Amino acid sequence: MRDVIVLGVGMTKFGELWNRSLRDIYVEAALSAIENAGVDHIDSMYVGAMSSGLFVQQEHLGAVLADYLGVNPIPATRVESACASGGAAFRQAYLEVASGASDIVLASGVEKMTDGADVTEVLATAADQEYEAFHGITFPGLYALIANAHMHQFKTTREQLAQVAVKNHHNGAKNPNAQFRSEVTLEQVMNSTMVADPLRLLDCSPVSDGAAAVIVASTDVARKLKKQIIRVKASAQASDTIALHNRRELTTLNAVSKAAEQAYRMAGMKPSDVDFAEVHDCFTIAEIVVSEDLGFFQKGCGGKAVAEGKTAIEGGVIPINTSGGLKSKGHPVGATGIAQIIELYEQLTGRAGERQVKDASVGLAQNMGGSGASCVIHILEGL
Amino acid sequence: MRDVIVLGVGMTKFGELWNRSLRDIYVEAALSAIENAGVDHIDSMYVGAMSSGLFVQQEHLGAVLADYLGVNPIPATRVESACASGGAAFRQAYLEVASGASDIVLASGVEKMTDGADVTEVLATAADQEYEAFHGITFPGLYALIANAHMHQFKTTREQLAQVAVKNHHNGAKNPNAQFRSEVTLEQVMNSTMVADPLRLLDCSPVSDGAAAVIVASTDVARKLKKQIIRVKASAQASDTIALHNRRELTTLNAVSKAAEQAYRMAGMKPSDVDFAEVHDCFTIAEIVVSEDLGFFQKGCGGKAVAEGKTAIEGGVIPINTSGGLKSKGHPVGATGIAQIIELYEQLTGRAGERQVKDASVGLAQNMGGSGASCVIHILEGL
């Protein structure tokens, strides 16, 4: 397999973009990535989108977006893995360049969630429709089950959950593309409206519109363009039972630990070699569980780690969600996995401004679908 | 890139499978392919499905089906390109094996269309939602525009359209997995209910449920298992404008001719090297146009060729849709592209029974989405 390089990135601001269409925001992100990469063409493109059918009644999204981007007749394929659709699209682009079939590929993601659909109902199609959603449980409820189990088993506290939101809003306030550029206090999180006990409104990532795109290419292309080499050191993916009730335990996400294991093996690295990470904090509890399953902290210690500042940019051991994460940056589901790669790229090229992690040379992005039934992990290294 | 071999195949009967769920039919097809291939594991899987969200309110289909197939924690990814979703899933599996990332990959497709959704409305999400579907045009209407243009420009006749249906039902009657195992006469087609002038009911492929799966692998795996070598000689994909009205002409499908050009180049072949083909006959006119754009006949001569029997199994020059095609075998959209590969495999391994093409050693499968905004072509060779 050939080495694969991230050559350039582009994204829209995330938020409630009521006056713009899916096509419109997609084209902005994709053109921005193409321009940033400095390429004069792309060989092929992948689009991650969870449910353009249910959100905006448009399937066949690869073809639609290739058309509006003006890149016909190149191959254009949509990839779906619920909220991990962006990460999965990046992985397919990676495989296409690694195989030698193409030299320059656009990996992208988009979701338009605020156009009138019942968002909670649409998102619930990422759960087990026959055994979960049918009975009325949606994602806040599923993650609340995980949170309760984690609090019971490891004495994780309500305050520790809230610390995740406080930290991510603190980081997101410095991200010009974030949906919520506002700090929140521990008290605000703890007193926000109850959604699904113990998860409150400020424990939940928002409903967002947005698009994100990156260009991946072979080393030859990167060298010709004299670009800094940001190499994809590992691409790993794993699956788990779709329904939460079929798992041996609620407090470990098996797809995350399996994909992490593969990713570290492929990169020849261990968790302590990672300088910073973007992880899938769709709910505050998710960041805690994932930070453990990635091996950054012992199982059960993720809550304590956040509260002690170990995941903060300033003074942290392993800064997590420097971009603001899904919580503050926003979570247009199909775009999220690509936006994580963008934050890695910005940090590794030293362009993260006020959010910059000092001496960042290895970053990890973890993107997952549903309650963790799919997980995609990438490790990038800046040389 | 490594050589990629088709190792085994499996599918359900296509039809109105009211008493079976999407998961149920999928697992039947996938297990059957795994058994047929003789492998004891798979490294990864791809599922092609057009709109499981709108048809059965279930997204995240890769994870759902990996779970029900019992193959967690392997990577499982859904690929969507409207009615070309199956072909696109096969292509991703091909790229993964070709890259060296995996040795044994399941490429599959499924659609459950008879569970209550408004099928014509769901299928219309493969057209341009903002400029086509919004104004009320659906696929029979779009293909009727193509048919009228072809009849006007090339004197293609109503009888020639009907001959496509007659031939495909003749072939499908010999296919145990076909939805309609019944012959139809020219008169029956010509007198069937008008759907969108000039297309009548028997010019249209049906609404179907079904699943199909194939195992692709590296040459090493095929040799170890002492399997006949059915090699993927070419994998090509192209796109076109999503809306019909943006094309320079209605009678040529640019994505088909572009993908064909690439496929022949990759295989080092010309159209006359192909012994038989499965093409995307969602409507009778589609088979005629595609048979021209694949280079089997001069532009404008596809209708005459069918009427003269040039695409028949018995006495034909290039038998087309020996399986019965979408018209008679059925068209569960996500499964169609995979079922085409299965027919190629059956023919190349001499297992096509009464439908067997004599001395078949090279087969081509052409799968497309919408009114041809995406097209995937594969060429397989039996050694």
mmCIF file of N, CA and C in Angstrom, chain A residues 1 21 23 46 50-51 53-54 56-61 63-64 66-68 72-82 88 91-92 95-96 98-101 125-131 237-243 246 254 258 369-370 373-374, chain B residues 1 21 23 46 50-51 53-54 56-61 63-64 66-68 72-82 88 91-92 95-96 98-101 125-131 237-243 246 254 258 369-370 373-374:
data_model
loop_
_atom_site.group_PDB
_atom_site.id
_atom_site.type_symbol
_atom_site.label_atom_id
_atom_site.label_comp_id
_atom_site.label_asym_id
_atom_site.label_seq_id
_atom_site.Cartn_x
_atom_site.Cartn_y
_atom_site.Cartn_z
ATOM 1 N N MET A 1 0.832 -1.207 0.000
ATOM 2 C CA MET A 1 0.000 0.000 0.000
ATOM 3 C C MET A 1 0.861 1.249 0.000
ATOM 4 N N SER A 21 -28.537 25.963 1.051
ATOM 5 C CA SER A 21 -28.919 24.579 0.753
ATOM 6 C C SER A 21 -27.745 23.643 0.981
ATOM 7 N N ARG A 23 -26.395 21.671 -1.178
ATOM 8 C CA ARG A 23 -25.441 21.795 -2.295
ATOM 9 C C ARG A 23 -24.521 22.989 -2.109
ATOM 10 N N TYR A 46 -15.470 11.160 -2.523
ATOM 11 C CA TYR A 46 -16.352 10.449 -1.606
ATOM 12 C C TYR A 46 -17.093 11.470 -0.752
ATOM 13 N N MET A 50 -25.165 10.988 6.496
ATOM 14 C CA MET A 50 -25.926 9.959 7.185
ATOM 15 C C MET A 50 -27.278 9.723 6.554
ATOM 16 N N SER A 51 -28.044 10.779 6.361
ATOM 17 C CA SER A 51 -29.411 10.548 5.911
ATOM 18 C C SER A 51 -29.955 11.720 5.111
ATOM 19 N N GLY A 53 -31.532 11.391 2.561
ATOM 20 C CA GLY A 53 -32.875 10.968 2.139
ATOM 21 C C GLY A 53 -33.940 11.446 3.106
ATOM 22 N N LEU A 54 -33.739 11.213 4.389
ATOM 23 C CA LEU A 54 -34.737 11.608 5.377
ATOM 24 C C LEU A 54 -34.649 13.094 5.728
ATOM 25 N N VAL A 56 -33.375 15.746 3.659
ATOM 26 C CA VAL A 56 -33.738 16.679 2.570
ATOM 27 C C VAL A 56 -34.248 15.962 1.320
ATOM 28 N N GLN A 57 -34.682 14.689 1.482
ATOM 29 C CA GLN A 57 -35.279 13.941 0.362
ATOM 30 C C GLN A 57 -34.372 13.875 -0.869
ATOM 31 N N GLN A 58 -33.063 13.813 -0.634
ATOM 32 C CA GLN A 58 -32.146 13.689 -1.769
ATOM 33 C C GLN A 58 -31.180 12.541 -1.527
ATOM 34 N N GLU A 59 -31.342 11.431 -2.261
ATOM 35 C CA GLU A 59 -30.321 10.388 -2.251
ATOM 36 C C GLU A 59 -29.422 10.647 -3.469
ATOM 37 N N HIS A 60 -28.576 9.694 -3.801
ATOM 38 C CA HIS A 60 -27.706 9.801 -4.991
ATOM 39 C C HIS A 60 -26.779 11.007 -4.840
ATOM 40 N N LEU A 61 -26.326 11.213 -3.586
ATOM 41 C CA LEU A 61 -25.648 12.453 -3.229
ATOM 42 C C LEU A 61 -24.280 12.606 -3.891
ATOM 43 N N ALA A 63 -23.453 11.771 -6.954
ATOM 44 C CA ALA A 63 -23.688 12.329 -8.288
ATOM 45 C C ALA A 63 -24.164 13.776 -8.213
ATOM 46 N N VAL A 64 -25.087 14.057 -7.300
ATOM 47 C CA VAL A 64 -25.602 15.424 -7.163
ATOM 48 C C VAL A 64 -24.460 16.401 -6.892
ATOM 49 N N ALA A 66 -21.083 15.980 -7.200
ATOM 50 C CA ALA A 66 -20.077 16.060 -8.271
ATOM 51 C C ALA A 66 -20.571 17.030 -9.337
ATOM 52 N N ASP A 67 -21.866 16.958 -9.621
ATOM 53 C CA ASP A 67 -22.476 17.831 -10.624
ATOM 54 C C ASP A 67 -22.368 19.293 -10.187
ATOM 55 N N TYR A 68 -22.815 19.594 -8.969
ATOM 56 C CA TYR A 68 -22.815 20.989 -8.526
ATOM 57 C C TYR A 68 -21.414 21.529 -8.280
ATOM 58 N N ASN A 72 -17.850 16.539 -12.979
ATOM 59 C CA ASN A 72 -18.196 15.417 -13.860
ATOM 60 C C ASN A 72 -17.121 15.271 -14.928
ATOM 61 N N PRO A 73 -16.835 14.065 -15.409
ATOM 62 C CA PRO A 73 -17.474 12.785 -15.087
ATOM 63 C C PRO A 73 -16.711 11.929 -14.092
ATOM 64 N N ILE A 74 -16.028 12.519 -13.096
ATOM 65 C CA ILE A 74 -15.247 11.681 -12.173
ATOM 66 C C ILE A 74 -16.172 10.814 -11.308
ATOM 67 N N PRO A 75 -15.630 9.677 -10.816
ATOM 68 C CA PRO A 75 -16.421 8.828 -9.911
ATOM 69 C C PRO A 75 -16.741 9.582 -8.621
ATOM 70 N N ALA A 76 -17.976 9.460 -8.156
ATOM 71 C CA ALA A 76 -18.419 10.148 -6.941
ATOM 72 C C ALA A 76 -19.298 9.187 -6.165
ATOM 73 N N THR A 77 -18.902 8.883 -4.935
ATOM 74 C CA THR A 77 -19.586 7.848 -4.178
ATOM 75 C C THR A 77 -19.950 8.342 -2.797
ATOM 76 N N ARG A 78 -21.184 8.086 -2.389
ATOM 77 C CA ARG A 78 -21.592 8.398 -1.017
ATOM 78 C C ARG A 78 -21.345 7.190 -0.115
ATOM 79 N N VAL A 79 -20.864 7.486 1.077
ATOM 80 C CA VAL A 79 -20.589 6.460 2.063
ATOM 81 C C VAL A 79 -21.416 6.799 3.294
ATOM 82 N N GLU A 80 -22.045 5.779 3.889
ATOM 83 C CA GLU A 80 -22.880 6.039 5.067
ATOM 84 C C GLU A 80 -22.540 5.096 6.199
ATOM 85 N N SER A 81 -22.281 5.637 7.346
ATOM 86 C CA SER A 81 -22.131 4.831 8.545
ATOM 87 C C SER A 81 -22.658 5.654 9.713
ATOM 88 N N ALA A 82 -23.896 6.147 9.552
ATOM 89 C CA ALA A 82 -24.540 7.020 10.541
ATOM 90 C C ALA A 82 -23.612 8.195 10.857
ATOM 91 N N ALA A 88 -15.783 7.346 7.622
ATOM 92 C CA ALA A 88 -15.820 6.228 6.670
ATOM 93 C C ALA A 88 -15.502 6.718 5.256
ATOM 94 N N ARG A 91 -11.856 7.165 5.008
ATOM 95 C CA ARG A 91 -11.184 5.867 4.888
ATOM 96 C C ARG A 91 -11.247 5.336 3.447
ATOM 97 N N GLN A 92 -12.384 5.490 2.774
ATOM 98 C CA GLN A 92 -12.486 4.992 1.395
ATOM 99 C C GLN A 92 -11.564 5.784 0.473
ATOM 100 N N LEU A 95 -8.129 4.457 1.076
ATOM 101 C CA LEU A 95 -7.902 3.160 0.425
ATOM 102 C C LEU A 95 -7.707 3.329 -1.083
ATOM 103 N N GLU A 96 -8.453 4.268 -1.672
ATOM 104 C CA GLU A 96 -8.340 4.448 -3.129
ATOM 105 C C GLU A 96 -6.951 4.977 -3.511
ATOM 106 N N ALA A 98 -4.233 4.686 -1.519
ATOM 107 C CA ALA A 98 -3.286 3.643 -1.096
ATOM 108 C C ALA A 98 -3.191 2.535 -2.134
ATOM 109 N N SER A 99 -4.318 2.226 -2.784
ATOM 110 C CA SER A 99 -4.338 1.129 -3.769
ATOM 111 C C SER A 99 -3.574 1.486 -5.034
ATOM 112 N N GLY A 100 -3.418 2.791 -5.289
ATOM 113 C CA GLY A 100 -2.796 3.209 -6.548
ATOM 114 C C GLY A 100 -3.810 3.496 -7.640
ATOM 115 N N ALA A 101 -5.095 3.284 -7.357
ATOM 116 C CA ALA A 101 -6.125 3.534 -8.372
ATOM 117 C C ALA A 101 -6.248 5.022 -8.689
ATOM 118 N N THR A 125 -32.733 6.421 13.361
ATOM 119 C CA THR A 125 -32.558 5.366 12.348
ATOM 120 C C THR A 125 -31.134 4.816 12.367
ATOM 121 N N ALA A 126 -30.246 5.431 13.165
ATOM 122 C CA ALA A 126 -28.899 4.886 13.356
ATOM 123 C C ALA A 126 -28.874 3.860 14.482
ATOM 124 N N ALA A 127 -29.970 3.766 15.223
ATOM 125 C CA ALA A 127 -30.096 2.744 16.269
ATOM 126 C C ALA A 127 -30.785 1.525 15.653
ATOM 127 N N ASP A 128 -31.031 0.513 16.454
ATOM 128 C CA ASP A 128 -31.727 -0.670 15.955
ATOM 129 C C ASP A 128 -33.208 -0.315 15.808
ATOM 130 N N GLN A 129 -33.651 -0.169 14.570
ATOM 131 C CA GLN A 129 -35.022 0.279 14.321
ATOM 132 C C GLN A 129 -36.046 -0.702 14.902
ATOM 133 N N GLU A 130 -35.740 -1.986 14.848
ATOM 134 C CA GLU A 130 -36.744 -2.966 15.260
ATOM 135 C C GLU A 130 -36.777 -3.203 16.768
ATOM 136 N N TYR A 131 -35.627 -3.042 17.438
ATOM 137 C CA TYR A 131 -35.588 -3.362 18.865
ATOM 138 C C TYR A 131 -35.297 -2.163 19.765
ATOM 139 N N GLN A 237 -11.089 0.581 11.240
ATOM 140 C CA GLN A 237 -12.545 0.634 11.383
ATOM 141 C C GLN A 237 -13.014 -0.651 12.042
ATOM 142 N N ALA A 238 -14.047 -0.551 12.866
ATOM 143 C CA ALA A 238 -14.594 -1.752 13.496
ATOM 144 C C ALA A 238 -16.087 -1.576 13.733
ATOM 145 N N SER A 239 -16.756 -2.687 14.032
ATOM 146 C CA SER A 239 -18.204 -2.657 14.262
ATOM 147 C C SER A 239 -18.546 -3.333 15.585
ATOM 148 N N ASP A 240 -19.748 -3.072 16.056
ATOM 149 C CA ASP A 240 -20.242 -3.679 17.300
ATOM 150 C C ASP A 240 -21.731 -3.964 17.103
ATOM 151 N N THR A 241 -22.369 -4.577 18.063
ATOM 152 C CA THR A 241 -23.815 -4.824 17.938
ATOM 153 C C THR A 241 -24.520 -3.490 17.747
ATOM 154 N N ILE A 242 -25.572 -3.498 16.934
ATOM 155 C CA ILE A 242 -26.293 -2.253 16.694
ATOM 156 C C ILE A 242 -27.062 -1.850 17.957
ATOM 157 N N ALA A 243 -27.615 -2.812 18.657
ATOM 158 C CA ALA A 243 -28.406 -2.505 19.859
ATOM 159 C C ALA A 243 -27.533 -2.558 21.104
ATOM 160 N N ASN A 246 -27.543 -5.701 23.514
ATOM 161 C CA ASN A 246 -26.861 -6.946 23.152
ATOM 162 C C ASN A 246 -25.395 -6.983 23.572
ATOM 163 N N ASN A 254 -16.857 -1.504 22.333
ATOM 164 C CA ASN A 254 -15.966 -2.504 21.759
ATOM 165 C C ASN A 254 -15.425 -2.101 20.393
ATOM 166 N N LYS A 258 -11.456 -1.992 19.584
ATOM 167 C CA LYS A 258 -10.936 -2.831 18.484
ATOM 168 C C LYS A 258 -10.277 -1.969 17.406
ATOM 169 N N GLY A 369 -20.545 5.822 14.971
ATOM 170 C CA GLY A 369 -21.935 5.865 14.536
ATOM 171 C C GLY A 369 -22.845 5.302 15.618
ATOM 172 N N GLY A 370 -24.015 5.922 15.786
ATOM 173 C CA GLY A 370 -25.007 5.427 16.728
ATOM 174 C C GLY A 370 -24.461 5.387 18.134
ATOM 175 N N ALA A 373 -21.899 1.416 17.281
ATOM 176 C CA ALA A 373 -21.942 0.197 16.470
ATOM 177 C C ALA A 373 -20.945 0.251 15.322
ATOM 178 N N SER A 374 -20.488 1.450 14.992
ATOM 179 C CA SER A 374 -19.386 1.557 14.025
ATOM 180 C C SER A 374 -18.421 2.604 14.538
ATOM 181 N N MET B 1 -1.382 -2.331 -7.953
ATOM 182 C CA MET B 1 -2.639 -2.906 -7.451
ATOM 183 C C MET B 1 -2.655 -4.423 -7.649
ATOM 184 N N SER B 21 -37.918 -9.880 6.530
ATOM 185 C CA SER B 21 -37.358 -8.548 6.788
ATOM 186 C C SER B 21 -36.089 -8.335 5.973
ATOM 187 N N ARG B 23 -33.153 -7.648 7.131
ATOM 188 C CA ARG B 23 -32.045 -8.380 7.772
ATOM 189 C C ARG B 23 -32.053 -9.847 7.380
ATOM 190 N N TYR B 46 -18.967 -4.605 2.574
ATOM 191 C CA TYR B 46 -19.630 -3.429 2.017
ATOM 192 C C TYR B 46 -21.064 -3.801 1.667
ATOM 193 N N MET B 50 -29.846 1.695 -1.621
ATOM 194 C CA MET B 50 -30.163 3.046 -2.058
ATOM 195 C C MET B 50 -30.786 3.878 -0.962
ATOM 196 N N SER B 51 -31.829 3.358 -0.335
ATOM 197 C CA SER B 51 -32.560 4.205 0.601
ATOM 198 C C SER B 51 -33.246 3.402 1.694
ATOM 199 N N GLY B 53 -33.203 4.168 4.601
ATOM 200 C CA GLY B 53 -33.807 5.181 5.471
ATOM 201 C C GLY B 53 -35.256 5.446 5.106
ATOM 202 N N LEU B 54 -35.506 5.707 3.841
ATOM 203 C CA LEU B 54 -36.871 6.013 3.418
ATOM 204 C C LEU B 54 -37.716 4.746 3.250
ATOM 205 N N VAL B 56 -37.315 1.598 4.919
ATOM 206 C CA VAL B 56 -37.599 0.870 6.162
ATOM 207 C C VAL B 56 -37.101 1.589 7.422
ATOM 208 N N GLN B 57 -36.816 2.895 7.293
ATOM 209 C CA GLN B 57 -36.412 3.714 8.444
ATOM 210 C C GLN B 57 -35.203 3.152 9.178
ATOM 211 N N GLN B 58 -34.277 2.559 8.432
ATOM 212 C CA GLN B 58 -33.067 2.049 9.065
ATOM 213 C C GLN B 58 -31.848 2.532 8.299
ATOM 214 N N GLU B 59 -31.080 3.464 8.898
ATOM 215 C CA GLU B 59 -29.774 3.811 8.341
ATOM 216 C C GLU B 59 -28.739 2.981 9.108
ATOM 217 N N HIS B 60 -27.457 3.316 8.943
ATOM 218 C CA HIS B 60 -26.388 2.597 9.666
ATOM 219 C C HIS B 60 -26.386 1.121 9.286
ATOM 220 N N LEU B 61 -26.662 0.872 8.015
ATOM 221 C CA LEU B 61 -26.956 -0.486 7.560
ATOM 222 C C LEU B 61 -25.742 -1.409 7.607
ATOM 223 N N ALA B 63 -23.405 -1.513 9.918
ATOM 224 C CA ALA B 63 -23.322 -2.024 11.291
ATOM 225 C C ALA B 63 -24.469 -2.984 11.600
ATOM 226 N N VAL B 64 -25.683 -2.634 11.185
ATOM 227 C CA VAL B 64 -26.846 -3.505 11.446
ATOM 228 C C VAL B 64 -26.613 -4.890 10.849
ATOM 229 N N ALA B 66 -23.738 -6.326 9.694
ATOM 230 C CA ALA B 66 -22.590 -7.050 10.248
ATOM 231 C C ALA B 66 -23.016 -7.756 11.531
ATOM 232 N N ASP B 67 -23.838 -7.046 12.316
ATOM 233 C CA ASP B 67 -24.329 -7.597 13.576
ATOM 234 C C ASP B 67 -25.189 -8.841 13.317
ATOM 235 N N TYR B 68 -26.179 -8.705 12.459
ATOM 236 C CA TYR B 68 -27.084 -9.834 12.217
ATOM 237 C C TYR B 68 -26.408 -10.978 11.483
ATOM 238 N N ASN B 72 -19.237 -9.190 13.653
ATOM 239 C CA ASN B 72 -18.548 -8.178 14.466
ATOM 240 C C ASN B 72 -17.236 -8.750 14.950
ATOM 241 N N PRO B 73 -16.191 -7.939 15.110
ATOM 242 C CA PRO B 73 -16.130 -6.486 14.939
ATOM 243 C C PRO B 73 -15.527 -6.046 13.596
ATOM 244 N N ILE B 74 -15.720 -6.763 12.508
ATOM 245 C CA ILE B 74 -15.081 -6.346 11.245
ATOM 246 C C ILE B 74 -15.677 -5.028 10.744
ATOM 247 N N PRO B 75 -14.905 -4.285 9.942
ATOM 248 C CA PRO B 75 -15.424 -3.055 9.346
ATOM 249 C C PRO B 75 -16.592 -3.368 8.404
ATOM 250 N N ALA B 76 -17.633 -2.572 8.480
ATOM 251 C CA ALA B 76 -18.816 -2.766 7.646
ATOM 252 C C ALA B 76 -19.292 -1.398 7.179
ATOM 253 N N THR B 77 -19.348 -1.183 5.896
ATOM 254 C CA THR B 77 -19.639 0.147 5.351
ATOM 255 C C THR B 77 -20.742 0.079 4.311
ATOM 256 N N ARG B 78 -21.690 0.998 4.427
ATOM 257 C CA ARG B 78 -22.718 1.114 3.401
ATOM 258 C C ARG B 78 -22.280 2.108 2.333
ATOM 259 N N VAL B 79 -22.566 1.756 1.093
ATOM 260 C CA VAL B 79 -22.239 2.597 -0.043
ATOM 261 C C VAL B 79 -23.543 2.892 -0.770
ATOM 262 N N GLU B 80 -23.740 4.156 -1.175
ATOM 263 C CA GLU B 80 -24.984 4.522 -1.864
ATOM 264 C C GLU B 80 -24.692 5.279 -3.141
ATOM 265 N N SER B 81 -25.250 4.821 -4.220
ATOM 266 C CA SER B 81 -25.221 5.578 -5.466
ATOM 267 C C SER B 81 -26.529 5.281 -6.203
ATOM 268 N N ALA B 82 -27.641 5.491 -5.486
ATOM 269 C CA ALA B 82 -28.990 5.207 -6.001
ATOM 270 C C ALA B 82 -29.024 3.774 -6.541
ATOM 271 N N ALA B 88 -21.393 0.024 -6.944
ATOM 272 C CA ALA B 88 -20.451 0.875 -6.209
ATOM 273 C C ALA B 88 -19.887 0.121 -5.001
ATOM 274 N N ARG B 91 -17.273 -2.188 -6.224
ATOM 275 C CA ARG B 91 -16.050 -1.451 -6.556
ATOM 276 C C ARG B 91 -15.225 -1.134 -5.302
ATOM 277 N N GLN B 92 -15.885 -0.770 -4.191
ATOM 278 C CA GLN B 92 -15.138 -0.468 -2.968
ATOM 279 C C GLN B 92 -14.477 -1.734 -2.424
ATOM 280 N N LEU B 95 -11.468 -2.314 -4.544
ATOM 281 C CA LEU B 95 -10.348 -1.422 -4.201
ATOM 282 C C LEU B 95 -9.666 -1.842 -2.903
ATOM 283 N N GLU B 96 -10.471 -2.321 -1.936
ATOM 284 C CA GLU B 96 -9.882 -2.715 -0.656
ATOM 285 C C GLU B 96 -8.963 -3.926 -0.814
ATOM 286 N N ALA B 98 -7.603 -4.857 -3.766
ATOM 287 C CA ALA B 98 -6.530 -4.423 -4.675
ATOM 288 C C ALA B 98 -5.448 -3.650 -3.918
ATOM 289 N N SER B 99 -5.855 -2.884 -2.890
ATOM 290 C CA SER B 99 -4.897 -2.079 -2.124
ATOM 291 C C SER B 99 -3.983 -2.929 -1.253
ATOM 292 N N GLY B 100 -4.450 -4.148 -0.927
ATOM 293 C CA GLY B 100 -3.687 -4.978 -0.008
ATOM 294 C C GLY B 100 -4.144 -4.827 1.435
ATOM 295 N N ALA B 101 -5.104 -3.952 1.694
ATOM 296 C CA ALA B 101 -5.584 -3.747 3.067
ATOM 297 C C ALA B 101 -6.320 -4.981 3.591
ATOM 298 N N THR B 125 -35.965 10.327 -5.255
ATOM 299 C CA THR B 125 -34.872 10.998 -4.532
ATOM 300 C C THR B 125 -33.522 10.735 -5.201
ATOM 301 N N ALA B 126 -33.503 9.846 -6.227
ATOM 302 C CA ALA B 126 -32.286 9.629 -7.022
ATOM 303 C C ALA B 126 -32.194 10.624 -8.171
ATOM 304 N N ALA B 127 -33.275 11.358 -8.406
ATOM 305 C CA ALA B 127 -33.262 12.423 -9.421
ATOM 306 C C ALA B 127 -32.899 13.731 -8.729
ATOM 307 N N ASP B 128 -32.888 14.806 -9.472
ATOM 308 C CA ASP B 128 -32.583 16.108 -8.882
ATOM 309 C C ASP B 128 -33.809 16.557 -8.099
ATOM 310 N N GLN B 129 -33.700 16.532 -6.776
ATOM 311 C CA GLN B 129 -34.860 16.831 -5.935
ATOM 312 C C GLN B 129 -35.355 18.263 -6.153
ATOM 313 N N GLU B 130 -34.439 19.175 -6.385
ATOM 314 C CA GLU B 130 -34.848 20.577 -6.471
ATOM 315 C C GLU B 130 -35.374 20.981 -7.844
ATOM 316 N N TYR B 131 -34.884 20.323 -8.896
ATOM 317 C CA TYR B 131 -35.274 20.759 -10.242
ATOM 318 C C TYR B 131 -36.043 19.703 -11.031
ATOM 319 N N GLN B 237 -15.861 3.739 -12.977
ATOM 320 C CA GLN B 237 -17.031 4.469 -12.496
ATOM 321 C C GLN B 237 -16.989 5.892 -13.058
ATOM 322 N N ALA B 238 -18.150 6.441 -13.356
ATOM 323 C CA ALA B 238 -18.200 7.821 -13.854
ATOM 324 C C ALA B 238 -19.503 8.470 -13.424
ATOM 325 N N SER B 239 -19.550 9.793 -13.552
ATOM 326 C CA SER B 239 -20.748 10.546 -13.162
ATOM 327 C C SER B 239 -21.200 11.455 -14.306
ATOM 328 N N ASP B 240 -22.422 11.923 -14.210
ATOM 329 C CA ASP B 240 -22.987 12.852 -15.200
ATOM 330 C C ASP B 240 -23.878 13.847 -14.441
ATOM 331 N N THR B 241 -24.427 14.812 -15.120
ATOM 332 C CA THR B 241 -25.326 15.757 -14.446
ATOM 333 C C THR B 241 -26.465 14.971 -13.809
ATOM 334 N N ILE B 242 -26.899 15.429 -12.645
ATOM 335 C CA ILE B 242 -27.993 14.730 -11.976
ATOM 336 C C ILE B 242 -29.299 14.938 -12.755
ATOM 337 N N ALA B 243 -29.501 16.129 -13.282
ATOM 338 C CA ALA B 243 -30.749 16.409 -14.004
ATOM 339 C C ALA B 243 -30.586 16.153 -15.497
ATOM 340 N N ASN B 246 -29.942 19.115 -18.049
ATOM 341 C CA ASN B 246 -28.640 19.772 -18.160
ATOM 342 C C ASN B 246 -27.701 19.096 -19.157
ATOM 343 N N ASN B 254 -23.658 9.870 -20.870
ATOM 344 C CA ASN B 254 -22.235 10.182 -20.836
ATOM 345 C C ASN B 254 -21.467 9.396 -19.773
ATOM 346 N N LYS B 258 -18.230 7.129 -20.674
ATOM 347 C CA LYS B 258 -16.957 7.436 -20.001
ATOM 348 C C LYS B 258 -16.460 6.232 -19.186
ATOM 349 N N GLY B 369 -27.196 4.684 -11.799
ATOM 350 C CA GLY B 369 -28.092 5.316 -10.845
ATOM 351 C C GLY B 369 -28.917 6.396 -11.514
ATOM 352 N N GLY B 370 -30.176 6.513 -11.111
ATOM 353 C CA GLY B 370 -31.059 7.558 -11.618
ATOM 354 C C GLY B 370 -31.193 7.475 -13.121
ATOM 355 N N ALA B 373 -26.866 9.399 -13.877
ATOM 356 C CA ALA B 373 -25.933 10.360 -13.272
ATOM 357 C C ALA B 373 -24.740 9.655 -12.641
ATOM 358 N N SER B 374 -24.888 8.359 -12.371
ATOM 359 C CA SER B 374 -23.724 7.576 -11.942
ATOM 360 C C SER B 374 -23.741 6.251 -12.677
#
